Short mmCIF file of N, CA and C in Angstrom, two decimals:
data_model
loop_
_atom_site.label_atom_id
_atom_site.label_comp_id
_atom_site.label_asym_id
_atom_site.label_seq_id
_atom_site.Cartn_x
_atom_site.Cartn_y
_atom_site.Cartn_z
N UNK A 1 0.84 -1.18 0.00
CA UNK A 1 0.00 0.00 0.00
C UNK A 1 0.88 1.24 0.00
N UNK A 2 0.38 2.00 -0.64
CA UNK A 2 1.44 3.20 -0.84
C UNK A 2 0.86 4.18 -0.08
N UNK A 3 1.89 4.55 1.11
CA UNK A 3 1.62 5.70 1.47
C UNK A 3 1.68 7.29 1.17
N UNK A 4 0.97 8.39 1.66
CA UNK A 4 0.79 9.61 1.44
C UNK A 4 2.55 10.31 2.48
N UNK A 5 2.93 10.76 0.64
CA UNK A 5 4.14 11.19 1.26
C UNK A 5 4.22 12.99 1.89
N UNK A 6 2.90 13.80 0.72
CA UNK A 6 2.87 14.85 0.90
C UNK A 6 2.66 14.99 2.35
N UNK A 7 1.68 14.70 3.24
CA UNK A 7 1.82 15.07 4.61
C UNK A 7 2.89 15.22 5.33
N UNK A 8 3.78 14.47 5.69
CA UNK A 8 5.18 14.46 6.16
C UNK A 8 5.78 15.43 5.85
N UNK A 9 5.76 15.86 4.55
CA UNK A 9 6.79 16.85 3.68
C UNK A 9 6.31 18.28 4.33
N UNK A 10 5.21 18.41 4.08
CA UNK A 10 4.58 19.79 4.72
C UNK A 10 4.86 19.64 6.32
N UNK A 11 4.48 18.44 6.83
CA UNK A 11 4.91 19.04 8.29
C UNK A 11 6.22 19.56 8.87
N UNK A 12 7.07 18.54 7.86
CA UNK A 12 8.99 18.83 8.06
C UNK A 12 8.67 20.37 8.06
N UNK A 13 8.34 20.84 6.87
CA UNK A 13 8.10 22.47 6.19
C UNK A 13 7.62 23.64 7.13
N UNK A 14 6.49 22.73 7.91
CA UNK A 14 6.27 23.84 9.06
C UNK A 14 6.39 23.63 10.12
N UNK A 15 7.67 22.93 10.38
CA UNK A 15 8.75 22.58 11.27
C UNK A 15 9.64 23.48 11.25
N UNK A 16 9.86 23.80 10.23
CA UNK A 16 11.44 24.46 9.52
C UNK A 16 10.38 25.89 10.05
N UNK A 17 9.37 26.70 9.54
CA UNK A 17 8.81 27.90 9.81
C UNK A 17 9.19 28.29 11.52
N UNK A 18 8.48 27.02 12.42
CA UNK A 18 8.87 27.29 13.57
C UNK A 18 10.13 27.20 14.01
N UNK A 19 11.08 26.69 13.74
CA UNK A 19 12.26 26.79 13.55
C UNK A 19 13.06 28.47 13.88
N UNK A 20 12.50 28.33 12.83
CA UNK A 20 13.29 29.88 12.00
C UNK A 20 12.21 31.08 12.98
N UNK A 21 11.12 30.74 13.22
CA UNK A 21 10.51 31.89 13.68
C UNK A 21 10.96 32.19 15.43
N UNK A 22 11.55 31.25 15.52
CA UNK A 22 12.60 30.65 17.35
C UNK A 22 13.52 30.89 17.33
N UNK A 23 14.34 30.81 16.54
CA UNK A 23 15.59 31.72 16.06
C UNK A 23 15.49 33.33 15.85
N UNK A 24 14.59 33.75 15.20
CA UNK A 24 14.15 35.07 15.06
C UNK A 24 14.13 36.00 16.61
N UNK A 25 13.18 35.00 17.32
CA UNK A 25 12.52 35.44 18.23
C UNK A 25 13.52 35.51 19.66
N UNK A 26 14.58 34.60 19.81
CA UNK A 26 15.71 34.28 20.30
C UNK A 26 16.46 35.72 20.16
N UNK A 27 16.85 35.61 19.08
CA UNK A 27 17.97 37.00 18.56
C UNK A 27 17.75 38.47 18.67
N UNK A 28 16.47 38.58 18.71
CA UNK A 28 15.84 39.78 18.94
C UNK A 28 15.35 40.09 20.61
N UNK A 29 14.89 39.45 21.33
CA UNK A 29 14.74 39.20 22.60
C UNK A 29 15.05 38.05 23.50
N UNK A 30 15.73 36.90 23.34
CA UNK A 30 16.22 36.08 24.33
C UNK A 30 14.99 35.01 25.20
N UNK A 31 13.96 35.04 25.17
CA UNK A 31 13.33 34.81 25.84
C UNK A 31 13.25 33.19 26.17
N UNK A 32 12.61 32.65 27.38
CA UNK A 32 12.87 31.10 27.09
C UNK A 32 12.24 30.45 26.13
N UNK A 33 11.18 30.88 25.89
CA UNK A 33 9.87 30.48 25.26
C UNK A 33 10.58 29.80 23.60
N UNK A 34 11.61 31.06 23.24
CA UNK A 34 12.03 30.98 21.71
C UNK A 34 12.89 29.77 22.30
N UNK A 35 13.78 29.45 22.95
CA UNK A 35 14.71 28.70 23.54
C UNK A 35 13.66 26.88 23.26
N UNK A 36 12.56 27.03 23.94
CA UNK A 36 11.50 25.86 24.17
C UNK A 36 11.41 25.85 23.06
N UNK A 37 10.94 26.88 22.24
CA UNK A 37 10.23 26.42 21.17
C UNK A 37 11.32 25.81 19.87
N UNK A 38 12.43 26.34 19.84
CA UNK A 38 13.13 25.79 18.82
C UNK A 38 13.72 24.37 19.36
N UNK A 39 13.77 24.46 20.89
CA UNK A 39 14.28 22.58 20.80
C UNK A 39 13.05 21.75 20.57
N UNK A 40 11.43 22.44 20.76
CA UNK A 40 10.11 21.34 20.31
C UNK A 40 10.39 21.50 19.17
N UNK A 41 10.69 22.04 18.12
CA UNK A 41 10.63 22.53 16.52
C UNK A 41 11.98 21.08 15.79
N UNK A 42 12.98 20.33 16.85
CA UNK A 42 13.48 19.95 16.30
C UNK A 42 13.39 18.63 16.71
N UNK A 43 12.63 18.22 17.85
CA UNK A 43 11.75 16.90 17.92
C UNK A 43 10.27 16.78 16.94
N UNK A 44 10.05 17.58 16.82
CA UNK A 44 8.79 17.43 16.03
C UNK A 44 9.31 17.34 14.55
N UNK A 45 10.83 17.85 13.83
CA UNK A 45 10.79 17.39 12.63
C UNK A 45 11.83 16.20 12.76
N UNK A 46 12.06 15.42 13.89
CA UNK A 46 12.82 14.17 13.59
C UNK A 46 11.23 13.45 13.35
N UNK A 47 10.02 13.55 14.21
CA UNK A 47 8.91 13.19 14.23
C UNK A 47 8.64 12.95 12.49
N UNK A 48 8.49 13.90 11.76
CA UNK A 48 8.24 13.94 10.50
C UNK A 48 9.27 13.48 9.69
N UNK A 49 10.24 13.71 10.18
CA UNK A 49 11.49 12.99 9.04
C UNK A 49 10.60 11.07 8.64
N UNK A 50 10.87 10.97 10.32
CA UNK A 50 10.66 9.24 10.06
C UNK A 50 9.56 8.70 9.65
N UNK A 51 8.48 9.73 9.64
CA UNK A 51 7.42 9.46 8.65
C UNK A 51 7.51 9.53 7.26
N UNK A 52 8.00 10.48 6.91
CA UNK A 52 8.34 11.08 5.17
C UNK A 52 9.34 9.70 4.91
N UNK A 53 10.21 8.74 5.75
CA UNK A 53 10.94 8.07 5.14
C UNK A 53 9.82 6.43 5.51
N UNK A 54 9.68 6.29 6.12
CA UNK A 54 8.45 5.29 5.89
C UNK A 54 7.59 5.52 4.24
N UNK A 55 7.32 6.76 4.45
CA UNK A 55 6.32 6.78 3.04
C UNK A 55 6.84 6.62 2.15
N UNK A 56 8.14 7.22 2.07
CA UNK A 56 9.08 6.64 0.98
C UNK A 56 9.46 6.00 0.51
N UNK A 57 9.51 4.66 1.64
CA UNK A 57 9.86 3.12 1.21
C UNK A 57 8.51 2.82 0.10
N UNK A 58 7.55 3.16 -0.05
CA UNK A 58 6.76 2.78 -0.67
C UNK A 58 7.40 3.05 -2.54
N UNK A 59 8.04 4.02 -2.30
CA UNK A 59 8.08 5.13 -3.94
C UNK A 59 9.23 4.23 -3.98
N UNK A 60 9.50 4.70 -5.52
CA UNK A 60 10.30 3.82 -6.60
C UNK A 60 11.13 4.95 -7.53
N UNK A 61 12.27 5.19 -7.92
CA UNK A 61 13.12 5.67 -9.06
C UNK A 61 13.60 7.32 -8.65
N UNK A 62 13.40 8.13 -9.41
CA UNK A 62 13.37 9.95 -9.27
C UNK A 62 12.45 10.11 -8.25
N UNK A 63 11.69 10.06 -8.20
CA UNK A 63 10.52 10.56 -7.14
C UNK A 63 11.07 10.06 -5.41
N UNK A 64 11.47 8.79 -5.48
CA UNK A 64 11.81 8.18 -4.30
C UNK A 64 13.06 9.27 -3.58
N UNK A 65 13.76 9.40 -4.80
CA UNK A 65 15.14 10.00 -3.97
C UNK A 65 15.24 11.29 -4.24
N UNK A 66 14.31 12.09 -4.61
CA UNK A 66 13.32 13.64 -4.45
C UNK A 66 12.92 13.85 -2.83
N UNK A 67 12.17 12.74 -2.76
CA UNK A 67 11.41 12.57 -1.42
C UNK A 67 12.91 12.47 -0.33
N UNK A 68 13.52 11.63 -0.12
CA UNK A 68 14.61 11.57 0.32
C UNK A 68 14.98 12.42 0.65
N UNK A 69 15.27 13.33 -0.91
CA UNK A 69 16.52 14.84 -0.73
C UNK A 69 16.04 15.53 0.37
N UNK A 70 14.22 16.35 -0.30
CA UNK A 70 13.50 16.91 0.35
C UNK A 70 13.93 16.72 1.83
N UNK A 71 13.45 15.89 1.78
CA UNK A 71 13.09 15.30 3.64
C UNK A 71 14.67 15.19 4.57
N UNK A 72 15.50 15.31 3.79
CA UNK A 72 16.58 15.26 4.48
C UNK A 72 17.36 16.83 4.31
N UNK A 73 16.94 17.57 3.62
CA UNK A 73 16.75 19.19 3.83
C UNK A 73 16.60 19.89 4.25
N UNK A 74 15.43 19.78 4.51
CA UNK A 74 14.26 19.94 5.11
C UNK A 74 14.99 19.59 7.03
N UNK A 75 15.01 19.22 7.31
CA UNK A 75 15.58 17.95 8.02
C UNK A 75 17.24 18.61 8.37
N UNK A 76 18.04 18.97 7.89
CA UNK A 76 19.48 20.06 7.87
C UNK A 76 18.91 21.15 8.65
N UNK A 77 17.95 21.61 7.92
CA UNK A 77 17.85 23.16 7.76
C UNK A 77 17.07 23.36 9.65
N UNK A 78 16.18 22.53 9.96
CA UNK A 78 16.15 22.99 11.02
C UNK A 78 17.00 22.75 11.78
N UNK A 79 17.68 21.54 11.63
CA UNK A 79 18.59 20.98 12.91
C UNK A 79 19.45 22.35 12.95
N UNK A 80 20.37 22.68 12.02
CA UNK A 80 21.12 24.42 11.97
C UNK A 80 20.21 25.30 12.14
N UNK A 81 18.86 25.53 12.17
CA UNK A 81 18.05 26.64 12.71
C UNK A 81 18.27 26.44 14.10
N UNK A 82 18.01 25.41 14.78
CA UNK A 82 17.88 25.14 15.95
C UNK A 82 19.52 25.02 16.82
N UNK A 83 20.62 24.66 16.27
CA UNK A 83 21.43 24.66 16.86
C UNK A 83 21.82 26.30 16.92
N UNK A 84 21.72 26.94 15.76
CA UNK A 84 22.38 28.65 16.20
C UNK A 84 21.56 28.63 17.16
N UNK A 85 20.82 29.30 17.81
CA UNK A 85 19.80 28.81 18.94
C UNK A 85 20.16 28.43 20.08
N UNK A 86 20.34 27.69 20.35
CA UNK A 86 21.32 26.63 21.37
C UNK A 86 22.45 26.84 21.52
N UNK A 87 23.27 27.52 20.78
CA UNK A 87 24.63 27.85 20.71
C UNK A 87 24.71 28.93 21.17
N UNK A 88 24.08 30.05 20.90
CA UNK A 88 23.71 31.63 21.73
C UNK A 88 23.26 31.30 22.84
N UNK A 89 22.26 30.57 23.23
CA UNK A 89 22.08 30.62 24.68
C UNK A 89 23.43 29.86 25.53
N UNK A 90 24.03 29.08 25.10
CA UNK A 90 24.82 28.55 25.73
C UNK A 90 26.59 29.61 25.53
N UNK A 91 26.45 30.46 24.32
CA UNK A 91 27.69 31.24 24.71
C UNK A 91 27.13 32.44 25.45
N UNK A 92 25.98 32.71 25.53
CA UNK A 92 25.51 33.70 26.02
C UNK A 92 25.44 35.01 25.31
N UNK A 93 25.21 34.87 24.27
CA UNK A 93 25.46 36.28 23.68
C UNK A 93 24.42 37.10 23.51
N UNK A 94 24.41 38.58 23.55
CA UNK A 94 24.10 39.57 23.17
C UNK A 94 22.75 39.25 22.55
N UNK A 95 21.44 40.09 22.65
CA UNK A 95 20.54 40.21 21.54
C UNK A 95 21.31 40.77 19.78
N UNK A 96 21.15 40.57 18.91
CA UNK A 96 21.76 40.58 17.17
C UNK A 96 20.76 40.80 16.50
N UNK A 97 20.58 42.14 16.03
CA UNK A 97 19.63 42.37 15.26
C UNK A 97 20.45 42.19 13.66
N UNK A 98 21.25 41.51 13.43
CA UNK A 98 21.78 41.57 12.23
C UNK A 98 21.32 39.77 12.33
N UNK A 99 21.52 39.14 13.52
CA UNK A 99 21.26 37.99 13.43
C UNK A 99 19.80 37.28 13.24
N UNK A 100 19.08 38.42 13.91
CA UNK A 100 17.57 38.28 13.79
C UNK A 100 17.23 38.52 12.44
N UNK A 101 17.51 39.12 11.64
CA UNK A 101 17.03 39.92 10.80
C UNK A 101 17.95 38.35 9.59
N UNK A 102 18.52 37.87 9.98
CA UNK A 102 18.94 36.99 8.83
C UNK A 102 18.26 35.94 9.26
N UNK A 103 18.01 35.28 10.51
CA UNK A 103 16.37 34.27 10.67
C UNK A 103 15.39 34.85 10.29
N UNK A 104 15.03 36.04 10.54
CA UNK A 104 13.62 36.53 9.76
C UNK A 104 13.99 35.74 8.65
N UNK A 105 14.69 36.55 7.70
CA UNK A 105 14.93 35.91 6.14
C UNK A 105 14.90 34.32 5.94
N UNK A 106 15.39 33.62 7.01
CA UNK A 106 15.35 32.30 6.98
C UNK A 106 13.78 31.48 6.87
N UNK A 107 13.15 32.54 8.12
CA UNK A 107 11.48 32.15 8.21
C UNK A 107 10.65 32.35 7.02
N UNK A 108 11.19 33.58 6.11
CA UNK A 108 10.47 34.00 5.41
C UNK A 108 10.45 32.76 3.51
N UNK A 109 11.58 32.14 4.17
CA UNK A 109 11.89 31.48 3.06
C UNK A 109 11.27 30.02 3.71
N UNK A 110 11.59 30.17 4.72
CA UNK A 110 10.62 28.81 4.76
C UNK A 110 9.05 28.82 4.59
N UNK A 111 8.58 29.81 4.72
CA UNK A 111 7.13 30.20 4.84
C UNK A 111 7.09 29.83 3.11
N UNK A 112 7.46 30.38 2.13
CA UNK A 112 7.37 30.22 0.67
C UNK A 112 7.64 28.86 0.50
N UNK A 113 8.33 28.13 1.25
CA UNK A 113 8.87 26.58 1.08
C UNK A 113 7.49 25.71 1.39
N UNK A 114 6.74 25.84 2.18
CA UNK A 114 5.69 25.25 2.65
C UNK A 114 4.87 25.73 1.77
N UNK A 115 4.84 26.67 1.64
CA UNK A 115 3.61 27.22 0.23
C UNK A 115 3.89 26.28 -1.12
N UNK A 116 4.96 26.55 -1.01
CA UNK A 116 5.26 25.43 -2.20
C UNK A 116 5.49 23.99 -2.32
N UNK A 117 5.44 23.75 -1.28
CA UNK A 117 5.06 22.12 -0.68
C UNK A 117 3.64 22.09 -1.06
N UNK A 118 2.65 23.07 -1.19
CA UNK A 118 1.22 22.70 -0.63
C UNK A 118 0.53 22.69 -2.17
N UNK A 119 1.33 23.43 -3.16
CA UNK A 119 0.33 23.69 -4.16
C UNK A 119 1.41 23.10 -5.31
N UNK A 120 0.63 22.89 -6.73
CA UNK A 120 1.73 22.31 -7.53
C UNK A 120 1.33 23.39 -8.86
N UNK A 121 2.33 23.24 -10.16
CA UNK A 121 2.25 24.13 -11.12
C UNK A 121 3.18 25.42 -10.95
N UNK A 122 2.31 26.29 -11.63
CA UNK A 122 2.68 27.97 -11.60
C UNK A 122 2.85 28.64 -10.03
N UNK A 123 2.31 28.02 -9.59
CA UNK A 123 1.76 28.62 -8.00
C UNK A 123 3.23 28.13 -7.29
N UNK A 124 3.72 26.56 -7.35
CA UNK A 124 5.06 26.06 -6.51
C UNK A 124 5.94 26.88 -7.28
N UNK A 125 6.25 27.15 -8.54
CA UNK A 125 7.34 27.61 -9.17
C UNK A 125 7.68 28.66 -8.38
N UNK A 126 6.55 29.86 -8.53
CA UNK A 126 6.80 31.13 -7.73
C UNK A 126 7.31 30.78 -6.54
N UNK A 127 6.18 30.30 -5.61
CA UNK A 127 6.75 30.07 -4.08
C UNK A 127 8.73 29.27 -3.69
N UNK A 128 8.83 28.71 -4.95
CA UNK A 128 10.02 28.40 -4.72
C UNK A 128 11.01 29.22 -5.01
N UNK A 129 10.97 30.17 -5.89
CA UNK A 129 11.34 31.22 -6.59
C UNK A 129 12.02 32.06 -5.17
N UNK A 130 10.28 32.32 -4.78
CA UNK A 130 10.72 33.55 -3.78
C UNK A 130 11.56 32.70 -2.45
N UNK A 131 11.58 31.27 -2.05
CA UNK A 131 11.63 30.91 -0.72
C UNK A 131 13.60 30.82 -1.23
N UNK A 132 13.79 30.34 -2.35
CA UNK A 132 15.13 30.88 -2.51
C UNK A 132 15.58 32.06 -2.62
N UNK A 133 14.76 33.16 -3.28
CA UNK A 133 15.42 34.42 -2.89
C UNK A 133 15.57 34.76 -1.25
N UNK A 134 14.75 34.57 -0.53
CA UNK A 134 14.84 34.96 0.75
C UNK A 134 15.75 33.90 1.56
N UNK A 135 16.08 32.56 0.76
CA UNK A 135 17.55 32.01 1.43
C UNK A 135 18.58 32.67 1.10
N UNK A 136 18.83 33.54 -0.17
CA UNK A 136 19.68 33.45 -0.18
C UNK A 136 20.44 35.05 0.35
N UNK A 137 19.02 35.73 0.58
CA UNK A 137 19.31 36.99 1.31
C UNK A 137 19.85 36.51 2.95
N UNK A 138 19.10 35.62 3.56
CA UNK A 138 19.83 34.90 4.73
C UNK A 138 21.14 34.57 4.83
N UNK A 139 21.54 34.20 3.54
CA UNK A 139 22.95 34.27 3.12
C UNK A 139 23.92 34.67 3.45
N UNK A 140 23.26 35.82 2.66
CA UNK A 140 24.11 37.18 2.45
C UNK A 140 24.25 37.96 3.78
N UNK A 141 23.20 37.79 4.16
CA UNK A 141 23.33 38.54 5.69
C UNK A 141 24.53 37.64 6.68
N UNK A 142 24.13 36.16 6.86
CA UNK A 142 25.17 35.68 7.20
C UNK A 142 26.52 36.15 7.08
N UNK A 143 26.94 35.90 6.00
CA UNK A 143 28.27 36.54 5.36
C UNK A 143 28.72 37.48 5.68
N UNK A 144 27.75 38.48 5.70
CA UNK A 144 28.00 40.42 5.81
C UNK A 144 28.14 40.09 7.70
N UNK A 145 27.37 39.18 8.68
CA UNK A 145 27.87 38.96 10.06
C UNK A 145 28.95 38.55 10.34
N UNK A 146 29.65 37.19 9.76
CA UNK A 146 31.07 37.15 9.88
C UNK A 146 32.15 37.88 9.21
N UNK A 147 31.80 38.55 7.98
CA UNK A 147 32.32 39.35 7.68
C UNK A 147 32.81 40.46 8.74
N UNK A 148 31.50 41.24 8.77
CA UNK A 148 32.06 42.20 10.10
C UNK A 148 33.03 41.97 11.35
N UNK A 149 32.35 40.38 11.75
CA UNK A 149 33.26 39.39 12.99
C UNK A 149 34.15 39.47 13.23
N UNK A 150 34.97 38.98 11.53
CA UNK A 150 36.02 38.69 11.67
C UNK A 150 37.22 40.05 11.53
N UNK A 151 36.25 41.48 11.00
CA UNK A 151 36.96 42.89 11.10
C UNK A 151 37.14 43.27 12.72
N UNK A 152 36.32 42.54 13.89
CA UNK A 152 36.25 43.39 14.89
C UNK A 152 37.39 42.90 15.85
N UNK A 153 37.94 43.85 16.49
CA UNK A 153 38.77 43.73 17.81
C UNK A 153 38.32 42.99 18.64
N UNK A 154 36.69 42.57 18.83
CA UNK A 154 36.79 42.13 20.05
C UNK A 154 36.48 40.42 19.44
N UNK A 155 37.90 39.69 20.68
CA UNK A 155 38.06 38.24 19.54
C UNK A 155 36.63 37.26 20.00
N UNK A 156 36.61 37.05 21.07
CA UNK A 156 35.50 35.71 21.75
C UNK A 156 34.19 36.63 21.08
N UNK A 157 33.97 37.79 20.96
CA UNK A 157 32.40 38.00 20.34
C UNK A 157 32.13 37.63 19.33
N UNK A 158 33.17 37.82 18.61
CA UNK A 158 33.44 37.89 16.91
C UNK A 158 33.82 36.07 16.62
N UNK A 159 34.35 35.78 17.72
CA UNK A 159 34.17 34.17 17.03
C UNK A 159 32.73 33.84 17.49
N UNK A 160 32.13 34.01 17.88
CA UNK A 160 30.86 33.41 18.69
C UNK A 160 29.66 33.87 17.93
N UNK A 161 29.56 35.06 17.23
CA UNK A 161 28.85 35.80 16.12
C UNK A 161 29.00 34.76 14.80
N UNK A 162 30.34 34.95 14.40
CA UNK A 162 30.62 34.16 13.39
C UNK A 162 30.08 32.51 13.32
N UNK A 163 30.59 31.54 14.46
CA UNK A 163 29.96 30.13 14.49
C UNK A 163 28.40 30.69 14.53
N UNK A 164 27.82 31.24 15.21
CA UNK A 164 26.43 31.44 14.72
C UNK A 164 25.91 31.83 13.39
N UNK A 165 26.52 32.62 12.87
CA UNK A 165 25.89 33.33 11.69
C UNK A 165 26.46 32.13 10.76
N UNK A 166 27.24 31.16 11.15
CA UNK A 166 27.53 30.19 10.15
C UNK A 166 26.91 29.02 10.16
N UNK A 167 26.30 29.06 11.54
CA UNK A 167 25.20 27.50 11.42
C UNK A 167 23.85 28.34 10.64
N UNK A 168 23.57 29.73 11.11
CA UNK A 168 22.12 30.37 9.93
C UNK A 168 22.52 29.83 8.70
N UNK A 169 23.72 30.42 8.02
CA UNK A 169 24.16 30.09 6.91
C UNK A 169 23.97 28.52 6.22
N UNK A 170 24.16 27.97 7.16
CA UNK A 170 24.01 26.20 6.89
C UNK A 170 22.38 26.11 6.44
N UNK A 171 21.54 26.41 7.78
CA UNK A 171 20.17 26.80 7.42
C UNK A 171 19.77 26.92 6.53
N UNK A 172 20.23 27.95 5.91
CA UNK A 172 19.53 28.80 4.85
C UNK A 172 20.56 28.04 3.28
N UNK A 173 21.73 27.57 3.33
CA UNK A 173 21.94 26.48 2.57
C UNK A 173 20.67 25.45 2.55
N UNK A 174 20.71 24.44 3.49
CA UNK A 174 19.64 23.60 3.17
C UNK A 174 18.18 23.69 2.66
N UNK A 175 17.71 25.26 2.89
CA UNK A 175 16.48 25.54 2.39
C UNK A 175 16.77 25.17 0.95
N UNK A 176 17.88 25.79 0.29
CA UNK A 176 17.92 26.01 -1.02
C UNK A 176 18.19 24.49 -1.34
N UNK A 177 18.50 24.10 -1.04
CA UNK A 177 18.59 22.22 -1.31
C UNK A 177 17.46 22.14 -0.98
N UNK A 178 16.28 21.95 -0.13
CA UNK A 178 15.24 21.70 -0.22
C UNK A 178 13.99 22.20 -1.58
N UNK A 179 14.37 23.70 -1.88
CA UNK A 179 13.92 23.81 -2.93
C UNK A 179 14.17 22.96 -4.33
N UNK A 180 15.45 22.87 -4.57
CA UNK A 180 16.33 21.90 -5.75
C UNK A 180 15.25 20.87 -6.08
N UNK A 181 15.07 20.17 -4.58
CA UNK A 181 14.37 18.51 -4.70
C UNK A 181 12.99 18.87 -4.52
N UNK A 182 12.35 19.84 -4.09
CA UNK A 182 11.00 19.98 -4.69
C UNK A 182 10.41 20.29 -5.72
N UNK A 183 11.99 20.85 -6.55
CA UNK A 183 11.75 21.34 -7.85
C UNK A 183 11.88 20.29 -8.70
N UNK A 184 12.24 19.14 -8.58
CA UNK A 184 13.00 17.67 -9.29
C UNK A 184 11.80 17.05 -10.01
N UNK A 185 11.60 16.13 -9.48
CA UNK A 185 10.25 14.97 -10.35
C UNK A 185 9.43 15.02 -9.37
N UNK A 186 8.94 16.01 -8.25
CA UNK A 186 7.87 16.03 -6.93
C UNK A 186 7.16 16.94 -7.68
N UNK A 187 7.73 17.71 -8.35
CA UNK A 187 6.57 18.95 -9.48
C UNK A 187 6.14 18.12 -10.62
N UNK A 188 6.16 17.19 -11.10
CA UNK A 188 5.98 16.28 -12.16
C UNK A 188 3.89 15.97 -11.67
#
């Protein structure tokens, strides 16, 4: 019996939203809540991983190892949403509105990622369109954070900025791999 793979896929997807919206929420104010919520955000998509790969055993050829990519993307992207996260609270750093502002971008691309999980045609093209532009502005912001990092005098901030803004970076890598494999033979 072949199981329904789309469910899984969307939940990973708005896994990854909460994710990124805990990271956001972290960087900008600290609070525990963002802290709770991004370590539930990364039990709930091992939750969905091992479903999306159950359903998978069912599928056969391109599609099978689409599903795969996806789900193991998908699947990156929060575990690095969730570890920058975990890594600030545990070096203790500073509220980062340069850091917030590159999870916004992260959320915002996942938000288009799930949109485009949900609908197929003209409608996923766009949503994937935009959920990579807004990875790859996460990117860029990344970059432009260790960039600065690695200009500043002060050394333990600037390494501790940098390993963060480089697990976002990972993040917001895997979105764009997640797009790739939704764009593959899952749009077919």
């Amino acid at each position: 019996m072949r199981k329904n793979t789309s469910d899984p896929l969307r939940g990973q997807a708005q896994t990854l939203v909460a994710a990124a919206d805990a990271a956001a929420g972290w960087f900008r104010a600290q609070t525990p809540s963002a802290l709770s919520a991004a370590r539930t955000a990364r039990l709930r998509c091992r939750g969905w991983r091992q479903e999306a790969v159950a359903a998978a055993r069912t599928r056969r050829g391109p599609v099978k190892a689409d599903i795969s990519d996806l789900s193991f993307s998908l699947r990156e992207a929060v575990e690095h949403a969730v570890a920058a996260v975990c890594e600030a609270a545990r070096l203790e750093t500073p509220p980062d509105a340069d850091l917030a502002d590159a999870a916004g971008d992260l959320g915002l691309s996942a938000r288009a990622l799930a949109r485009a999980a949900s609908v197929k045609g003209e409608p996923r093209a766009e949503a994937l369109v935009e959920s990579k532009r807004h990875a790859s502005e996460a990117g860029r912001r990344c970059r432009a954070v260790r960039a600065e990092a690695n200009g500043s005098h002060l050394i333990i901030e600037s390494i501790k900025r940098s390993e963060i803004a480089g697990l976002l970076s990972s993040a917001a890598e895997a979105v764009q791999q997640a797009c790739d494999a939704l764009a593959g033979s899952l749009s077919e």
